[in-house]
Amino acid sequence: ELVESGGGLVQAGESLTLSCVAYIQFFADYNMGWFRQAPGKEREFVAGIDYRGTNDRYEPSVKGRFFISRDNAKNMVYLQMNSLKPEDTAIYYCAGDDNWGRLIAGMNKYWGQGIQVTVSS
């Protein structure tokens, strides 16, 4: 099970950090990521980090503003979001899979319940 926290309402230009605790066995074997779904839109990939924490990938619109990290000792994944824009408003989901390709494609073994992030202009 994956549980997100840290969402909320912020103004444009502000920062927010999402956290995800993973209640799964062998967390250090899983690639982890963040996805989001805005109203009326399909869920999309935001950021991913490999199981060792040495490789990451970002959706182009967030690259340079969002940063994903993990702490394998604590079974935690984080998404630092800076310079937030109204178009970043969405429900954000934590996800995990032991296959990097499936992670990026959104075909994950594990999903969180999602947490709302709202950015006002």
XYZ file of N, CA, C and O in Angstrom:
484
model
N 0.839 -1.187 0.000
C 0.000 0.000 0.000
C 0.880 1.245 0.000
O 1.931 1.263 0.650
N 0.465 2.257 -0.754
C 1.172 3.524 -0.827
C 0.254 4.613 -0.288
O -0.910 4.680 -0.669
N 0.789 5.478 0.559
C -0.018 6.531 1.165
C 0.666 7.870 0.969
O 1.782 8.081 1.456
N -0.033 8.787 0.267
C 0.510 10.111 -0.004
C 0.119 11.100 1.087
O -0.923 10.944 1.746
N 0.931 12.120 1.237
C 0.624 13.225 2.138
C 1.309 14.479 1.633
O 2.191 14.410 0.771
N 0.890 15.624 2.179
C 1.548 16.875 1.849
C 0.839 17.739 0.826
O 1.337 18.814 0.483
N -0.280 17.288 0.320
C -1.004 18.091 -0.657
C -1.681 19.286 -0.006
O -1.628 19.476 1.206
N -2.332 20.112 -0.832
C -3.053 21.255 -0.297
C -3.227 22.348 -1.317
O -3.065 22.131 -2.525
N -3.554 23.526 -0.812
C -3.796 24.699 -1.648
C -2.652 25.680 -1.482
O -2.312 26.054 -0.349
N -2.063 26.084 -2.606
C -0.980 27.064 -2.598
C -1.226 28.075 -3.707
O -2.031 27.849 -4.606
N -0.493 29.175 -3.622
C -0.578 30.182 -4.679
C 0.487 29.925 -5.736
O 1.520 29.281 -5.459
N 0.228 30.426 -6.915
C 1.199 30.282 -8.003
C 2.553 30.836 -7.581
O 2.632 31.881 -6.931
N 3.599 30.096 -7.930
C 4.950 30.504 -7.591
C 5.470 29.893 -6.302
O 6.688 29.927 -6.042
N 4.568 29.346 -5.498
C 4.990 28.750 -4.234
C 5.451 27.307 -4.432
O 5.385 26.753 -5.532
N 5.925 26.711 -3.336
C 6.447 25.349 -3.367
C 5.629 24.438 -2.465
O 4.983 24.886 -1.524
N 5.713 23.164 -2.750
C 5.017 22.143 -1.977
C 5.781 20.846 -2.126
O 6.321 20.558 -3.204
N 5.841 20.072 -1.058
C 6.503 18.772 -1.126
C 5.500 17.668 -0.799
O 4.869 17.700 0.258
N 5.372 16.734 -1.703
C 4.544 15.557 -1.477
C 5.412 14.431 -0.934
O 6.567 14.281 -1.335
N 4.845 13.653 -0.047
C 5.528 12.489 0.505
C 4.681 11.250 0.261
O 3.446 11.333 0.202
N 5.345 10.121 0.151
C 4.657 8.852 -0.048
C 5.375 7.804 0.787
O 6.577 7.584 0.607
N 4.641 7.167 1.676
C 5.205 6.064 2.453
C 4.701 4.762 1.831
O 3.519 4.633 1.499
N 5.616 3.842 1.658
C 5.291 2.583 0.995
C 5.264 1.439 1.997
O 6.308 1.075 2.554
N 4.099 0.883 2.191
C 3.946 -0.275 3.063
C 4.010 -1.537 2.200
O 3.019 -2.272 2.066
N 5.185 -1.720 1.572
C 5.392 -2.877 0.724
C 6.719 -3.533 1.073
O 7.664 -2.859 1.506
N 6.756 -4.837 0.862
C 7.973 -5.568 1.149
C 8.994 -5.298 0.048
O 8.643 -5.109 -1.104
N 10.259 -5.290 0.410
C 11.338 -5.102 -0.558
C 11.195 -3.793 -1.325
O 11.336 -3.751 -2.553
N 10.882 -2.717 -0.615
C 10.702 -1.390 -1.233
C 11.909 -1.024 -2.081
O 11.759 -0.429 -3.154
N 13.112 -1.346 -1.628
C 14.338 -0.962 -2.323
C 14.482 -1.637 -3.686
O 15.363 -1.273 -4.458
N 13.631 -2.588 -4.000
C 13.659 -3.251 -5.306
C 12.725 -2.578 -6.316
O 12.697 -2.970 -7.482
N 11.974 -1.579 -5.864
C 10.944 -0.975 -6.708
C 11.332 0.404 -7.222
O 11.823 1.242 -6.472
N 11.083 0.598 -8.502
C 11.136 1.925 -9.081
C 9.868 2.664 -8.657
O 8.788 2.065 -8.598
N 9.998 3.947 -8.349
C 8.860 4.691 -7.839
C 8.600 5.927 -8.681
O 9.524 6.469 -9.313
N 7.361 6.376 -8.678
C 7.042 7.535 -9.482
C 5.839 8.295 -8.966
O 5.164 7.861 -8.027
N 5.608 9.425 -9.603
C 4.445 10.260 -9.328
C 3.691 10.501 -10.633
O 4.302 10.760 -11.674
N 2.394 10.397 -10.549
C 1.495 10.677 -11.662
C 0.481 11.713 -11.193
O 0.346 11.964 -9.999
N -0.214 12.321 -12.149
C -1.261 13.266 -11.768
C -2.416 13.197 -12.755
O -2.242 12.809 -13.907
N -3.580 13.587 -12.256
C -4.769 13.627 -13.102
C -5.528 14.904 -12.815
O -6.004 15.111 -11.688
N -5.608 15.748 -13.819
C -6.357 16.997 -13.719
C -7.812 16.739 -14.119
O -8.095 15.776 -14.840
N -8.727 17.588 -13.693
C -10.141 17.398 -14.044
C -10.345 17.334 -15.548
O -9.841 18.186 -16.291
N -11.026 16.302 -15.999
C -11.328 16.154 -17.414
C -10.181 15.656 -18.257
O -10.297 15.588 -19.484
N -9.077 15.301 -17.619
C -7.913 14.835 -18.366
C -7.515 13.446 -17.912
O -7.903 12.988 -16.837
N -6.709 12.781 -18.742
C -6.221 11.468 -18.379
C -5.054 11.595 -17.391
O -4.367 12.612 -17.340
N -4.845 10.531 -16.642
C -3.716 10.516 -15.725
C -2.419 10.521 -16.522
O -2.306 9.809 -17.533
N -1.432 11.299 -16.072
C -0.182 11.422 -16.792
C 1.015 11.225 -15.861
O 0.949 11.504 -14.656
N 2.098 10.760 -16.450
C 3.356 10.582 -15.738
C 3.932 11.958 -15.391
O 3.920 12.868 -16.224
N 4.460 12.101 -14.178
C 5.094 13.350 -13.752
C 6.590 13.151 -13.539
O 7.408 13.880 -14.086
N 6.947 12.154 -12.732
C 8.356 11.944 -12.409
C 8.557 10.506 -11.957
O 7.653 9.900 -11.385
N 9.760 9.980 -12.220
C 10.083 8.633 -11.804
C 11.513 8.546 -11.320
O 12.377 9.309 -11.771
N 11.779 7.618 -10.410
C 13.124 7.401 -9.892
C 13.362 5.909 -9.798
O 12.462 5.158 -9.406
N 14.549 5.480 -10.182
C 14.786 4.036 -10.179
C 15.010 3.519 -8.761
O 15.104 4.295 -7.806
N 15.097 2.200 -8.642
C 15.112 1.573 -7.324
C 16.322 1.971 -6.481
O 16.263 1.981 -5.262
N 17.432 2.329 -7.178
C 18.634 2.735 -6.440
C 18.649 4.223 -6.146
O 19.470 4.682 -5.362
N 17.784 4.981 -6.812
C 17.795 6.424 -6.635
C 18.851 7.128 -7.454
O 19.171 8.287 -7.180
N 19.389 6.455 -8.473
C 20.475 7.034 -9.265
C 20.023 7.537 -10.627
O 20.768 8.225 -11.323
N 18.813 7.199 -11.024
C 18.302 7.611 -12.332
C 16.898 8.154 -12.164
O 16.074 7.559 -11.455
N 16.616 9.282 -12.805
C 15.271 9.847 -12.722
C 14.821 10.370 -14.076
O 15.617 10.510 -15.005
N 13.524 10.614 -14.172
C 12.951 11.112 -15.418
C 11.765 12.006 -15.081
O 11.072 11.759 -14.093
N 11.553 13.025 -15.926
C 10.486 13.986 -15.657
C 9.662 14.268 -16.902
O 10.166 14.241 -18.027
N 8.409 14.551 -16.691
C 7.555 15.042 -17.759
C 8.077 16.431 -18.134
O 8.436 17.224 -17.239
N 8.161 16.761 -19.416
C 8.808 18.017 -19.829
C 8.288 19.276 -19.154
O 9.069 20.179 -18.858
N 7.009 19.354 -18.880
C 6.464 20.593 -18.319
C 6.878 20.829 -16.864
O 6.746 21.948 -16.355
N 7.391 19.791 -16.203
C 7.805 19.952 -14.798
C 9.316 19.891 -14.629
O 9.816 20.177 -13.530
N 10.025 19.535 -15.679
C 11.476 19.407 -15.566
C 12.094 20.741 -15.177
O 11.783 21.775 -15.756
N 12.967 20.699 -14.161
C 13.586 21.921 -13.667
C 12.799 22.590 -12.552
O 13.317 23.472 -11.865
N 11.536 22.169 -12.365
C 10.719 22.718 -11.269
C 10.419 21.656 -10.207
O 10.337 21.969 -9.019
N 10.246 20.416 -10.650
C 9.924 19.321 -9.740
C 11.146 18.412 -9.583
O 11.897 18.196 -10.539
N 11.293 17.851 -8.379
C 12.420 16.971 -8.115
C 11.939 15.784 -7.289
O 11.340 15.958 -6.236
N 12.231 14.590 -7.780
C 11.833 13.381 -7.083
C 13.035 12.817 -6.340
O 14.169 12.888 -6.813
N 12.770 12.264 -5.163
C 13.831 11.644 -4.380
C 13.234 10.502 -3.562
O 12.011 10.376 -3.466
N 14.099 9.695 -2.995
C 13.628 8.572 -2.187
C 14.587 8.310 -1.046
O 15.768 8.653 -1.119
N 14.062 7.683 -0.010
C 14.850 7.255 1.134
C 14.503 5.792 1.377
O 13.449 5.488 1.967
N 15.345 4.902 0.912
C 15.045 3.471 1.018
C 15.042 2.980 2.458
O 14.387 1.985 2.771
N 15.755 3.649 3.327
C 15.780 3.246 4.735
C 14.445 3.524 5.419
O 14.105 2.877 6.409
N 13.701 4.482 4.876
C 12.419 4.865 5.474
C 11.225 4.473 4.608
O 10.083 4.809 4.945
N 11.480 3.801 3.490
C 10.396 3.441 2.561
C 9.608 4.680 2.116
O 8.371 4.653 2.059
N 10.321 5.738 1.793
C 9.674 7.002 1.446
C 10.091 7.471 0.057
O 11.234 7.269 -0.377
N 9.144 8.134 -0.606
C 9.400 8.818 -1.873
C 8.866 10.232 -1.734
O 7.816 10.439 -1.113
N 9.565 11.183 -2.335
C 9.179 12.587 -2.213
C 9.089 13.231 -3.593
O 9.773 12.828 -4.526
N 8.255 14.263 -3.658
C 8.202 15.082 -4.865
C 8.235 16.543 -4.417
O 7.243 17.044 -3.875
N 9.376 17.171 -4.624
C 9.528 18.586 -4.329
C 9.029 19.364 -5.542
O 9.566 19.204 -6.641
N 8.031 20.213 -5.327
C 7.434 20.967 -6.434
C 7.662 22.454 -6.193
O 7.176 23.000 -5.199
N 8.401 23.075 -7.087
C 8.722 24.491 -6.988
C 8.060 25.272 -8.119
O 7.671 24.692 -9.143
N 7.963 26.566 -7.924
C 7.395 27.451 -8.955
C 6.091 26.893 -9.499
O 5.898 26.787 -10.721
N 5.207 26.544 -8.612
C 3.958 25.904 -9.020
C 3.103 26.836 -9.864
O 3.087 28.054 -9.667
N 2.395 26.229 -10.821
C 1.536 26.957 -11.737
C 0.100 26.450 -11.596
O -0.102 25.295 -11.199
N -0.880 27.253 -11.957
C -2.270 26.766 -11.891
C -2.480 25.475 -12.681
O -3.293 24.632 -12.267
N -1.752 25.304 -13.771
C -1.903 24.086 -14.569
C -1.319 22.851 -13.890
O -1.467 21.733 -14.399
N -0.650 23.012 -12.756
C -0.183 21.869 -11.977
C -1.290 21.321 -11.071
O -1.105 20.293 -10.414
N -2.413 21.998 -11.030
C -3.535 21.553 -10.212
C -4.019 20.184 -10.682
O -4.323 19.999 -11.860
N -4.057 19.234 -9.752
C -4.437 17.862 -10.100
C -4.450 17.014 -8.838
O -4.018 17.456 -7.773
N -4.946 15.807 -8.993
C -4.749 14.791 -7.969
C -3.436 14.088 -8.299
O -3.251 13.629 -9.437
N -2.555 14.011 -7.335
C -1.245 13.402 -7.523
C -1.227 12.013 -6.885
O -1.663 11.837 -5.745
N -0.679 11.061 -7.647
C -0.630 9.672 -7.217
C 0.802 9.184 -7.123
O 1.603 9.412 -8.028
N 1.091 8.482 -6.054
C 2.358 7.775 -5.912
C 2.189 6.383 -6.518
O 1.104 5.781 -6.400
N 3.217 5.874 -7.170
C 3.117 4.577 -7.821
C 4.458 3.862 -7.773
O 5.504 4.495 -7.656
N 4.403 2.540 -7.891
C 5.632 1.772 -7.864
C 5.549 0.494 -8.662
O 4.485 -0.137 -8.731
N 6.675 0.123 -9.277
C 6.767 -1.131 -10.023
C 8.220 -1.565 -10.088
O 9.117 -0.715 -10.091
N 8.443 -2.869 -10.190
C 9.828 -3.350 -10.260
C 10.384 -3.297 -11.687
O 11.551 -3.628 -11.891
N 9.566 -2.875 -12.643
C 10.009 -2.724 -14.027
C 9.959 -1.246 -14.417
O 8.900 -0.612 -14.319
N 11.086 -0.701 -14.861
C 11.163 0.730 -15.181
C 10.201 1.107 -16.305
O 9.536 2.145 -16.236
N 10.119 0.291 -17.322
C 9.235 0.587 -18.435
C 7.779 0.633 -18.023
O 7.019 1.496 -18.467
N 7.377 -0.307 -17.178
C 5.988 -0.308 -16.693
C 5.727 0.903 -15.813
O 4.635 1.482 -15.854
N 6.702 1.303 -15.022
C 6.529 2.497 -14.193
C 6.210 3.702 -15.058
O 5.217 4.400 -14.849
N 7.054 3.966 -16.054
C 6.883 5.139 -16.913
C 5.562 5.066 -17.675
O 4.895 6.082 -17.882
N 5.177 3.868 -18.063
C 3.951 3.690 -18.846
C 2.690 3.745 -18.001
O 1.579 3.723 -18.545
N 2.863 3.820 -16.701
C 1.693 3.877 -15.833
C 1.044 2.537 -15.563
O -0.102 2.481 -15.121
N 1.783 1.470 -15.808
C 1.243 0.126 -15.591
C 1.830 -0.438 -14.309
O 2.475 -1.478 -14.310
N 1.564 0.260 -13.226
C 2.242 -0.038 -11.979
C 1.536 -1.092 -11.143
O 0.311 -1.183 -11.124
N 2.356 -1.797 -10.395
C 1.823 -2.804 -9.485
C 1.146 -2.134 -8.298
O 0.129 -2.632 -7.789
N 1.713 -1.036 -7.846
C 1.194 -0.356 -6.667
C 0.794 1.087 -7.000
O 1.507 1.791 -7.729
N -0.331 1.504 -6.423
C -0.824 2.876 -6.556
C -1.297 3.383 -5.207
O -1.875 2.615 -4.421
N -1.058 4.671 -4.978
C -1.647 5.301 -3.814
C -3.066 5.747 -4.125
O -3.536 5.641 -5.263
N -3.734 6.282 -3.117
C -5.123 6.698 -3.288
C -5.239 8.086 -3.917
O -6.317 8.479 -4.353
N -4.133 8.808 -3.945
C -4.127 10.133 -4.546
C -4.310 11.240 -3.523
O -4.929 11.037 -2.476
N -3.745 12.399 -3.843
C -3.867 13.547 -2.958
C -4.012 14.807 -3.816
O -3.360 14.938 -4.854
N -4.878 15.713 -3.364
C -5.183 16.898 -4.150
C -4.120 17.980 -3.966
O -3.705 18.274 -2.836
N -3.694 18.550 -5.095
C -2.842 19.736 -5.108
C -3.572 20.791 -5.925
O -3.920 20.550 -7.084
N -3.811 21.938 -5.321
C -4.504 23.034 -5.997
C -3.622 24.274 -5.971
O -3.152 24.677 -4.911
N -3.398 24.846 -7.157
C -2.565 26.033 -7.284
C -3.446 27.173 -7.777
O -3.985 27.105 -8.885
N -3.578 28.194 -6.959
C -4.409 29.335 -7.342
C -3.557 30.400 -8.020
O -2.373 30.551 -7.727
N -4.189 31.142 -8.923
C -3.450 32.171 -9.663
C -3.498 33.509 -8.958
O -4.199 33.699 -7.985
